[in-house]
Short mmCIF file of C-alpha atoms and ligand atoms in Angstrom, two decimals:
data_model
loop_
_atom_site.label_atom_id
_atom_site.label_comp_id
_atom_site.label_asym_id
_atom_site.label_seq_id
_atom_site.Cartn_x
_atom_site.Cartn_y
_atom_site.Cartn_z
CA MET A 11 -0.03 -0.26 -0.01
CA SER A 12 1.26 3.57 -1.08
CA ILE A 13 0.54 6.49 0.94
CA ASP A 14 -0.56 9.52 -0.85
CA PRO A 15 1.09 12.40 0.87
CA ALA A 16 -1.15 14.95 -0.61
CA VAL A 17 -4.20 12.67 1.01
CA GLU A 18 -4.76 13.73 5.09
CA LEU A 19 -3.12 11.15 7.01
CA TYR A 20 -5.38 9.01 8.27
CA TYR A 21 -5.58 6.47 10.74
CA ASP A 22 -8.15 3.35 12.86
CA PRO A 23 -7.16 0.02 14.30
CA PHE A 24 -10.51 -0.85 13.09
CA ASP A 25 -10.15 -0.56 9.34
CA PHE A 26 -8.64 -3.48 7.49
CA ALA A 27 -7.06 -2.32 4.20
CA ILE A 28 -3.95 -0.36 6.96
CA ASP A 29 -4.30 -2.95 9.28
CA ASP A 30 -3.19 -5.67 5.87
CA ASP A 31 0.01 -3.13 6.21
CA PRO A 32 -0.20 -0.13 8.45
CA TYR A 33 3.59 0.63 8.52
CA PRO A 34 3.42 3.89 5.53
CA VAL A 35 0.49 4.81 7.81
CA TRP A 36 2.97 4.32 11.64
CA ARG A 37 6.03 5.99 8.94
CA ARG A 38 4.01 9.19 8.26
CA MET A 39 2.24 9.56 11.78
CA ARG A 40 6.21 9.16 13.03
CA ALA A 41 7.02 12.05 10.89
CA GLU A 42 4.27 14.40 10.12
CA ALA A 43 2.29 13.42 13.63
CA PRO A 44 4.09 12.05 16.07
CA LEU A 45 1.27 12.92 18.38
CA TYR A 46 -1.88 11.58 15.86
CA PHE A 47 -5.03 12.06 17.46
CA ASN A 48 -8.32 10.40 15.49
CA GLU A 49 -11.79 12.14 15.38
CA LYS A 50 -14.16 10.00 14.78
CA TYR A 51 -13.04 7.20 17.49
CA ASN A 52 -11.68 10.20 19.75
CA PHE A 53 -7.98 8.59 20.43
CA TYR A 54 -5.14 9.84 20.63
CA ALA A 55 -1.50 7.70 19.30
CA LEU A 56 1.50 7.83 19.89
CA SER A 57 4.47 6.03 17.21
CA ARG A 58 7.59 6.75 17.60
CA TYR A 59 9.83 4.43 19.68
CA ASP A 60 11.66 6.41 22.31
CA ASP A 61 7.75 7.76 22.75
CA VAL A 62 6.26 4.47 23.18
CA ALA A 63 8.93 3.28 25.63
CA LYS A 64 8.73 5.42 28.13
CA ALA A 65 5.10 5.40 28.46
CA LEU A 66 4.64 1.58 28.06
CA PRO A 67 5.81 1.18 31.96
CA ASP A 68 4.31 4.98 32.90
CA TRP A 69 1.38 3.12 34.43
CA GLN A 70 0.34 6.40 36.63
CA THR A 71 0.09 8.53 33.39
CA TYR A 72 -1.32 5.35 30.75
CA ARG A 73 -3.78 2.63 32.72
CA SER A 74 -4.22 -0.77 31.26
CA GLY A 75 -7.55 -1.22 33.87
CA ARG A 76 -9.95 -0.16 31.16
CA GLY A 77 -8.63 -2.35 28.97
CA THR A 78 -6.10 -2.76 26.46
CA THR A 79 -7.28 -3.14 22.99
CA ALA A 80 -8.91 -0.53 21.27
CA ASP A 81 -11.89 -2.33 20.73
CA ILE A 82 -12.62 -2.68 24.54
CA LEU A 83 -11.02 0.24 25.81
CA PHE A 84 -13.55 2.45 23.43
CA SER A 85 -16.28 0.73 24.62
CA GLY A 86 -16.87 1.52 28.37
CA ILE A 87 -17.50 -2.32 28.75
CA GLU A 88 -16.57 -3.32 32.30
CA VAL A 89 -12.87 -5.27 32.70
CA PRO A 90 -13.56 -8.15 35.50
CA PRO A 91 -10.66 -8.81 38.24
CA GLY A 92 -8.02 -10.93 38.05
CA ILE A 93 -7.08 -10.26 34.74
CA LEU A 94 -3.32 -8.83 35.16
CA LEU A 95 -3.19 -7.53 31.28
CA PHE A 96 -6.21 -5.60 31.97
CA GLU A 97 -4.61 -4.10 35.52
CA ASP A 98 -2.93 -1.43 37.34
CA PRO A 99 -1.20 -1.23 40.26
CA PRO A 100 -1.39 -2.29 43.39
CA LEU A 101 -3.29 -5.17 42.36
CA HIS A 102 -1.89 -6.21 38.78
CA ASP A 103 1.67 -6.60 40.53
CA LEU A 104 0.32 -8.70 43.29
CA HIS A 105 -1.74 -10.49 40.89
CA ARG A 106 1.90 -11.14 38.68
CA ARG A 107 3.86 -12.14 41.31
CA LEU A 108 1.55 -14.87 41.91
CA LEU A 109 1.01 -15.52 38.64
CA SER A 110 5.20 -15.34 37.95
CA ARG A 111 5.94 -17.56 40.91
CA VAL A 112 3.58 -20.30 38.79
CA PHE A 113 4.95 -19.46 35.40
CA THR A 114 9.19 -19.44 35.65
CA PRO A 115 11.30 -19.08 32.99
CA ARG A 116 12.49 -22.45 33.89
CA ARG A 117 9.01 -24.01 33.84
CA MET A 118 8.76 -22.94 30.15
CA LEU A 119 12.17 -23.93 28.87
CA ALA A 120 11.75 -28.14 30.58
CA VAL A 121 9.05 -28.18 28.01
CA GLU A 122 11.16 -28.16 24.89
CA ASP A 123 11.37 -31.86 23.76
CA MET A 124 7.22 -31.78 24.21
CA VAL A 125 6.89 -28.52 22.18
CA ARG A 126 9.02 -30.77 19.45
CA GLY A 127 7.32 -33.94 19.61
CA PHE A 128 3.91 -31.15 19.39
CA CYS A 129 5.90 -29.87 15.55
CA ALA A 130 7.01 -33.44 14.63
CA ARG A 131 2.96 -35.32 15.43
CA ALA A 132 1.77 -31.89 12.89
CA LEU A 133 3.69 -31.64 10.24
CA ASP A 134 5.38 -35.25 9.97
CA PRO A 135 2.13 -36.31 7.99
CA LEU A 136 2.59 -33.43 5.63
CA LEU A 137 5.92 -34.65 4.47
CA ASP A 138 4.66 -36.11 1.40
CA ALA A 139 1.65 -33.52 0.78
CA GLY A 140 3.22 -31.06 -1.62
CA GLY A 141 2.52 -28.30 1.27
CA PHE A 142 1.22 -27.32 4.42
CA ASP A 143 -0.34 -24.36 6.14
CA PHE A 144 2.03 -22.32 8.93
CA VAL A 145 -0.78 -20.67 10.75
CA THR A 146 -3.32 -23.78 10.97
CA ASP A 147 -0.92 -27.00 10.59
CA LEU A 148 1.68 -25.83 13.21
CA GLY A 149 0.69 -22.19 14.28
CA ALA A 150 -3.19 -22.43 15.55
CA ILE A 151 -1.73 -26.28 16.97
CA MET A 152 1.20 -26.41 18.97
CA PRO A 153 0.81 -23.44 20.96
CA MET A 154 -2.66 -24.78 21.78
CA ARG A 155 -1.10 -28.08 22.30
CA THR A 156 1.39 -26.20 25.32
CA ILE A 157 -0.53 -24.06 26.78
CA GLY A 158 -3.53 -27.31 27.15
CA TYR A 159 -0.08 -29.28 28.41
CA LEU A 160 1.52 -26.55 31.07
CA LEU A 161 -2.55 -25.98 31.87
CA GLY A 162 -3.55 -29.30 32.33
CA ILE A 163 -6.30 -29.00 29.86
CA PRO A 164 -6.74 -32.89 27.79
CA GLU A 165 -6.22 -32.69 23.91
CA GLU A 166 -10.07 -33.28 23.59
CA GLY A 167 -10.44 -30.13 24.69
CA GLN A 168 -8.42 -27.68 23.99
CA GLN A 169 -9.30 -27.25 19.83
CA GLN A 170 -13.26 -26.22 21.48
CA ILE A 171 -11.58 -23.70 23.45
CA ARG A 172 -9.50 -22.20 21.32
CA ASP A 173 -12.02 -21.71 18.47
CA LEU A 174 -14.33 -19.97 20.82
CA ASN A 175 -11.48 -17.80 22.42
CA ASP A 176 -10.94 -16.79 18.22
CA LYS A 177 -14.30 -15.97 17.52
CA SER A 178 -14.66 -13.40 20.59
CA ILE A 179 -11.72 -11.56 19.64
CA THR A 180 -12.65 -11.79 15.88
CA VAL A 181 -13.90 -8.04 14.50
CA ALA A 182 -16.38 -7.03 11.70
CA ASP A 183 -14.23 -4.50 8.75
CA GLY A 184 -14.90 -0.16 10.09
CA SER A 185 -16.15 -1.38 13.40
CA GLY A 186 -14.79 -1.46 16.92
CA ASP A 187 -18.25 -2.93 17.93
CA VAL A 188 -17.03 -6.16 21.06
CA SER A 189 -19.21 -8.10 21.56
CA PRO A 190 -20.86 -7.73 25.70
CA THR A 191 -19.99 -10.81 26.93
CA ILE A 192 -16.77 -11.02 25.17
CA PHE A 193 -15.16 -11.73 28.84
CA GLN A 194 -18.14 -13.81 29.75
CA ASP A 195 -17.65 -16.66 27.05
CA ALA A 196 -14.33 -16.19 26.96
CA ILE A 197 -14.08 -17.53 31.00
CA ALA A 198 -16.98 -19.55 31.48
CA VAL A 199 -15.61 -22.66 28.36
CA PHE A 200 -12.30 -23.08 31.31
CA ALA A 201 -15.08 -23.65 34.68
CA GLU A 202 -15.82 -27.42 33.56
CA TYR A 203 -12.13 -27.73 33.69
CA ILE A 204 -10.66 -25.95 36.67
CA GLU A 205 -14.04 -27.77 39.21
CA TRP A 206 -13.00 -30.84 37.57
CA ARG A 207 -8.65 -30.10 38.36
CA ALA A 208 -9.96 -29.10 42.18
CA THR A 209 -10.93 -33.21 42.73
CA HIS A 210 -8.06 -34.49 40.34
CA PRO A 211 -4.35 -32.85 41.37
CA SER A 212 -1.68 -32.80 38.93
CA ASP A 213 1.25 -30.80 38.17
CA ASP A 214 0.07 -28.11 36.29
CA LEU A 215 -0.59 -24.56 36.23
CA MET A 216 -4.35 -24.95 36.93
CA THR A 217 -3.49 -27.53 39.70
CA ASP A 218 -0.92 -24.75 41.24
CA LEU A 219 -3.05 -21.86 41.01
CA LEU A 220 -6.59 -23.78 42.85
CA ASN A 221 -3.57 -24.41 45.86
CA ALA A 222 -2.11 -20.56 45.30
CA GLU A 223 -2.24 -17.99 48.38
CA VAL A 224 -2.49 -14.93 47.65
CA GLU A 225 -1.30 -11.75 49.74
CA GLU A 226 -3.54 -8.79 50.30
CA PRO A 227 -1.79 -5.47 50.41
CA ASP A 228 -3.12 -5.25 54.08
CA GLY A 229 -0.64 -8.33 54.79
CA THR A 230 -4.14 -11.23 55.29
CA ILE A 231 -3.01 -13.98 53.50
CA ARG A 232 -6.26 -16.02 51.88
CA PRO A 233 -6.27 -18.73 49.04
CA LEU A 234 -7.49 -17.70 45.28
CA GLU A 235 -11.46 -17.73 44.25
CA ARG A 236 -12.16 -20.01 41.75
CA THR A 237 -13.21 -16.81 39.58
CA GLU A 238 -9.28 -15.36 39.98
CA VAL A 239 -8.10 -19.35 38.57
CA LEU A 240 -10.57 -18.78 35.94
CA ALA A 241 -9.55 -15.32 35.01
CA TYR A 242 -5.71 -16.45 35.24
CA THR A 243 -5.99 -19.81 33.19
CA ALA A 244 -8.55 -17.50 30.11
CA MET A 245 -5.90 -15.10 29.93
CA ILE A 246 -3.38 -17.60 29.78
CA ALA A 247 -5.22 -19.72 27.14
CA GLY A 248 -6.05 -16.72 25.43
CA ALA A 249 -2.32 -14.63 24.99
CA GLY A 250 -0.61 -17.68 24.31
CA ASN A 251 -1.97 -19.62 21.67
CA GLU A 252 -3.56 -16.64 19.18
CA THR A 253 -0.21 -14.76 19.18
CA THR A 254 1.91 -17.34 18.90
CA ALA A 255 0.60 -18.59 15.88
CA ARG A 256 0.18 -15.59 14.49
CA LEU A 257 4.22 -15.54 15.03
CA ILE A 258 4.75 -18.38 13.72
CA GLY A 259 2.11 -17.66 10.53
CA PHE A 260 4.71 -13.89 9.31
CA MET A 261 7.98 -16.08 10.00
CA GLY A 262 7.12 -18.54 7.09
CA GLN A 263 5.71 -16.02 4.82
CA LEU A 264 9.36 -13.41 6.02
CA LEU A 265 11.58 -16.57 5.11
CA ALA A 266 9.88 -17.62 1.97
CA GLU A 267 10.18 -14.17 0.40
CA HIS A 268 13.61 -14.16 1.50
CA ALA A 269 15.21 -16.86 0.68
CA ASP A 270 18.97 -16.32 0.72
CA GLN A 271 17.75 -15.84 4.67
CA ARG A 272 16.62 -19.05 4.94
CA ARG A 273 19.16 -21.15 3.04
CA GLU A 274 21.83 -19.39 5.70
CA LEU A 275 19.17 -20.87 8.59
CA VAL A 276 19.12 -24.44 6.72
CA ALA A 277 23.32 -23.74 7.00
CA ASP A 278 23.30 -22.59 10.63
CA PRO A 279 20.24 -23.72 12.96
CA SER A 280 21.78 -21.68 15.00
CA LEU A 281 20.78 -18.01 13.85
CA ILE A 282 17.21 -19.35 14.21
CA ALA A 283 16.73 -17.55 17.57
CA SER A 284 17.52 -14.06 16.28
CA ALA A 285 15.42 -14.80 12.89
CA ALA A 286 12.45 -15.45 15.87
CA GLU A 287 13.29 -12.21 17.31
CA GLU A 288 14.27 -9.94 13.65
CA THR A 289 9.96 -11.37 13.27
CA LEU A 290 8.84 -10.52 16.17
CA ARG A 291 10.37 -6.46 15.76
CA PHE A 292 8.86 -6.70 11.93
CA GLU A 293 6.12 -8.36 11.93
CA PRO A 294 4.66 -7.89 16.07
CA PRO A 295 1.93 -10.15 16.49
CA SER A 296 0.73 -7.60 19.09
CA PRO A 297 1.08 -3.93 17.37
CA VAL A 298 -0.73 -1.91 19.52
CA GLN A 299 -1.48 -1.56 22.88
CA ALA A 300 -4.41 0.81 24.40
CA ARG A 301 -4.29 3.10 27.49
CA TYR A 302 -6.93 5.37 29.21
CA VAL A 303 -4.92 8.40 29.94
CA ALA A 304 -5.56 8.97 33.41
CA ASN A 305 -3.64 12.08 34.35
CA ASP A 306 -3.17 15.41 32.12
CA VAL A 307 -0.33 14.34 29.65
CA GLU A 308 1.77 17.31 27.95
CA LEU A 309 2.52 15.53 24.51
CA TYR A 310 4.34 17.96 21.33
CA GLY A 311 2.77 20.77 23.04
CA HIS A 312 -1.22 19.73 23.33
CA THR A 313 -2.62 18.38 26.34
CA VAL A 314 -4.52 15.51 26.81
CA THR A 315 -6.25 14.98 29.31
CA GLU A 316 -7.54 13.30 32.37
CA GLY A 317 -10.06 10.24 29.65
CA SER A 318 -8.49 10.73 26.39
CA TYR A 319 -7.38 7.06 24.83
CA MET A 320 -4.03 6.85 24.18
CA LEU A 321 -2.92 3.64 21.40
CA LEU A 322 0.88 3.41 22.21
CA LEU A 323 1.60 1.96 18.36
CA ASN A 324 4.98 -0.41 19.83
CA GLY A 325 4.62 -2.53 15.60
CA SER A 326 5.71 1.30 14.48
CA ALA A 327 8.25 2.23 16.97
CA ASN A 328 9.92 -0.81 15.94
CA ARG A 329 10.29 0.73 12.64
CA ASP A 330 11.22 3.91 13.76
CA GLU A 331 14.22 5.36 11.86
CA THR A 332 15.74 7.29 14.22
CA ARG A 333 16.57 3.80 16.45
CA TYR A 334 16.93 1.48 13.77
CA THR A 335 19.02 1.64 10.52
CA ASP A 336 16.97 0.19 7.02
CA PRO A 337 14.02 -0.71 9.72
CA ASP A 338 12.05 -1.57 6.43
CA ARG A 339 14.41 -4.10 5.69
CA PHE A 340 14.13 -7.39 6.95
CA ASP A 341 17.61 -8.85 8.50
CA ILE A 342 18.06 -11.53 10.95
CA HIS A 343 21.65 -9.90 11.97
CA ARG A 344 19.92 -7.69 13.25
CA ALA A 345 20.53 -6.31 16.44
CA GLY A 346 18.92 -3.82 19.13
CA GLY A 347 15.37 -5.06 20.47
CA HIS A 348 11.64 -4.29 19.91
CA LEU A 349 9.03 -3.84 21.66
CA SER A 350 6.90 -7.09 20.42
CA PHE A 351 6.73 -8.13 23.85
CA GLY A 352 5.83 -4.65 25.63
CA GLN A 353 7.67 -3.29 27.82
CA GLY A 354 7.66 -2.48 31.87
CA LEU A 355 5.45 -3.91 33.98
CA HIS A 356 2.90 -5.77 31.61
CA PHE A 357 6.27 -7.27 30.24
CA CYS A 358 4.94 -10.00 28.46
CA LEU A 359 5.19 -13.09 30.92
CA GLY A 360 4.72 -15.91 28.37
CA SER A 361 8.27 -14.81 26.17
CA ALA A 362 10.67 -17.34 27.13
CA LEU A 363 8.01 -19.44 25.89
CA ALA A 364 7.20 -17.83 22.47
CA ARG A 365 10.46 -17.69 21.62
CA LEU A 366 11.53 -21.01 22.27
CA GLU A 367 8.65 -22.18 20.62
CA ALA A 368 8.82 -20.16 17.17
CA ARG A 369 12.96 -21.42 17.32
CA VAL A 370 11.74 -25.32 18.11
CA ALA A 371 8.51 -24.52 14.75
CA PHE A 372 11.32 -23.53 12.75
CA GLU A 373 14.12 -25.80 13.12
CA GLU A 374 11.53 -28.71 12.75
CA VAL A 375 10.07 -27.21 9.85
CA LEU A 376 13.75 -26.41 7.63
CA LYS A 377 14.63 -29.76 9.05
CA ARG A 378 11.97 -30.99 6.86
CA TRP A 379 12.00 -28.64 4.27
CA THR A 380 14.66 -25.80 2.80
CA ASP A 381 12.19 -24.18 0.36
CA TRP A 382 9.04 -23.27 0.02
CA ASP A 383 6.40 -20.42 -1.75
CA VAL A 384 3.29 -19.04 -0.18
CA ASP A 385 0.18 -18.97 -1.77
CA TYR A 386 -1.72 -15.83 -1.58
CA ASP A 387 -4.32 -16.73 -3.21
CA SER A 388 -5.29 -19.35 -0.72
CA ALA A 389 -4.57 -16.89 2.20
CA CYS A 390 -5.91 -14.95 4.58
CA ARG A 391 -5.39 -12.86 7.64
CA ALA A 392 -6.78 -13.13 10.87
CA ARG A 393 -9.32 -9.90 11.79
CA THR A 394 -8.62 -9.24 15.28
CA SER A 395 -8.77 -6.09 17.46
CA SER A 396 -5.94 -7.43 20.18
CA VAL A 397 -3.40 -9.75 17.14
CA ARG A 398 -2.88 -8.60 14.02
CA GLY A 399 -1.63 -11.62 11.09
CA TRP A 400 -2.49 -14.52 8.87
CA ALA A 401 -5.48 -16.84 9.75
CA LYS A 402 -4.18 -19.06 6.93
CA LEU A 403 -0.62 -19.05 4.88
CA PRO A 404 -0.35 -22.01 3.50
CA VAL A 405 3.04 -22.80 1.27
CA ARG A 406 3.79 -24.57 -2.00
CA THR A 407 6.96 -27.22 -0.79
CA ARG A 408 9.55 -28.45 -1.98
C1 HEM B 28 4.44 -13.83 19.92
C2 HEM B 28 3.94 -14.10 21.10
C3 HEM B 28 3.55 -13.30 21.48
C4 HEM B 28 3.81 -11.98 22.15
C5 HEM B 28 3.91 -10.53 20.31
C6 HEM B 28 3.27 -11.04 23.14
C7 HEM B 28 3.08 -10.52 23.12
C8 HEM B 28 2.50 -9.81 24.21
C9 HEM B 28 2.56 -7.73 24.61
C10 HEM B 28 2.72 -6.92 23.77
C11 HEM B 28 1.94 -8.38 25.79
C12 HEM B 28 2.41 -6.60 26.65
C13 HEM B 28 0.65 -5.63 26.45
C14 HEM B 28 0.27 -4.32 27.69
O1 HEM B 28 1.26 -4.05 27.51
O2 HEM B 28 -0.68 -4.40 27.54
C15 HEM B 28 1.59 -9.46 26.62
C16 HEM B 28 1.60 -9.39 27.69
C17 HEM B 28 1.48 -10.77 28.58
N1 HEM B 28 1.59 -11.58 27.76
FE1 HEM B 28 2.27 -12.09 25.43
N2 HEM B 28 3.11 -12.71 23.71
C18 HEM B 28 3.16 -13.56 23.25
C19 HEM B 28 3.16 -14.48 24.13
C20 HEM B 28 2.25 -14.91 24.92
C21 HEM B 28 2.42 -16.58 25.60
C22 HEM B 28 3.72 -17.46 24.89
C23 HEM B 28 2.11 -16.21 26.62
C24 HEM B 28 1.36 -17.07 28.04
C25 HEM B 28 1.67 -18.64 28.02
C26 HEM B 28 2.07 -14.58 27.67
C27 HEM B 28 0.81 -14.27 28.28
C28 HEM B 28 1.17 -12.94 28.40
C29 HEM B 28 0.35 -12.51 29.59
C30 HEM B 28 0.32 -13.05 30.63
C31 HEM B 28 0.89 -10.85 29.51
C32 HEM B 28 0.44 -9.76 30.90
C33 HEM B 28 1.04 -9.73 31.80
C34 HEM B 28 0.57 -8.31 32.17
O3 HEM B 28 -0.05 -7.67 32.56
O4 HEM B 28 2.13 -8.30 33.49
N3 HEM B 28 2.30 -13.97 26.43
N4 HEM B 28 2.55 -10.08 26.19
#
């Protein structure tokens, strides 16, 4: 998509044409309107790296408690307690401390062999098929199985949960409408598993959460309530499945389009982890973080008043030309980080797992196929307000 400079600068998070390729609009925003205002939806947006990196940890000004996706925040729908993505300190920190005790990087890394097994199970039947779909055959399957295993959800139930989650976050073109039962729907599917797990404890996150105790700000200690266990479980499943599926889709696409870099990975698989990192920078699955402005804030000579909505465009920050050389070039040798897992207090709790899953997925893909093309006529995008990427990415293998 090319942008005509004579055309008024317009950014709309619900416009599918912009979502297909938001980078030209974001480039113009960084240059022409680093504090952008959208009259239709009444939101501001920050797009430069330095602004986004500074705003993400600043929870005193930019709050998550009314939702962090544009549709939920703009709708004014009430966000239920216990979902730390949508909480501010002190409650957020309390819940995050508790979750980090059960959701440790060590526990995440212990699943590597299992992740590899899930990849092999997904890919081996496709060896002689002449092609496969990076999202529906791999990205949507392996992370779901991994999270399902970590949480303690039997395989039979995992697909139903993912389908319901997909449905609850899918949006219509040009609309910020959100289902009034979005949270209830997402949470309800876990209720029966949690009840069952309460009487059948095992070595999984759900059992840990059922046994966890939380210290209230006043110092009293109590077990987690069932509703809290439900909210945590739903959030982990939601946050972990969709995003990683999109990362695997984007990486399949980018390696198809950059055959020279793909060949480097075949020759030296130790580069796969940095290729995943560059994919995260180049095509972040979660490129927009919405916030409620809790105090008046001065930005670029303008007062953004308390009660405003602010979109922090980490996807744009990742392409900021003042931070990255030639930012629109995909380069697996690039260093310099990115904001794709957020920054500060809400920094992604699953980043170690997501990185591991992407690395193992491509180690396994590249062992089986070294060359593929995307069948763009049959590919299609996922349309959600939180996650950007492919819903289907079929490729022809060679
Ligand atoms: C490529 C994959 C992933 C991406 C791009 C991603 C991205 C993000 C981002 C941007 C945030 C911060 C949101 C904000 O500031 O409002 C976040 C938070 C979070 N992510 Fe991820 N994520 C990924 C995978 C995962 C996985 C696999 C899990 C769990 C299994 C997970 C669990 C979480 C949780 C629990 C939070 C909330 C942390 C908090 O609020 O303190 N994520 N993620």
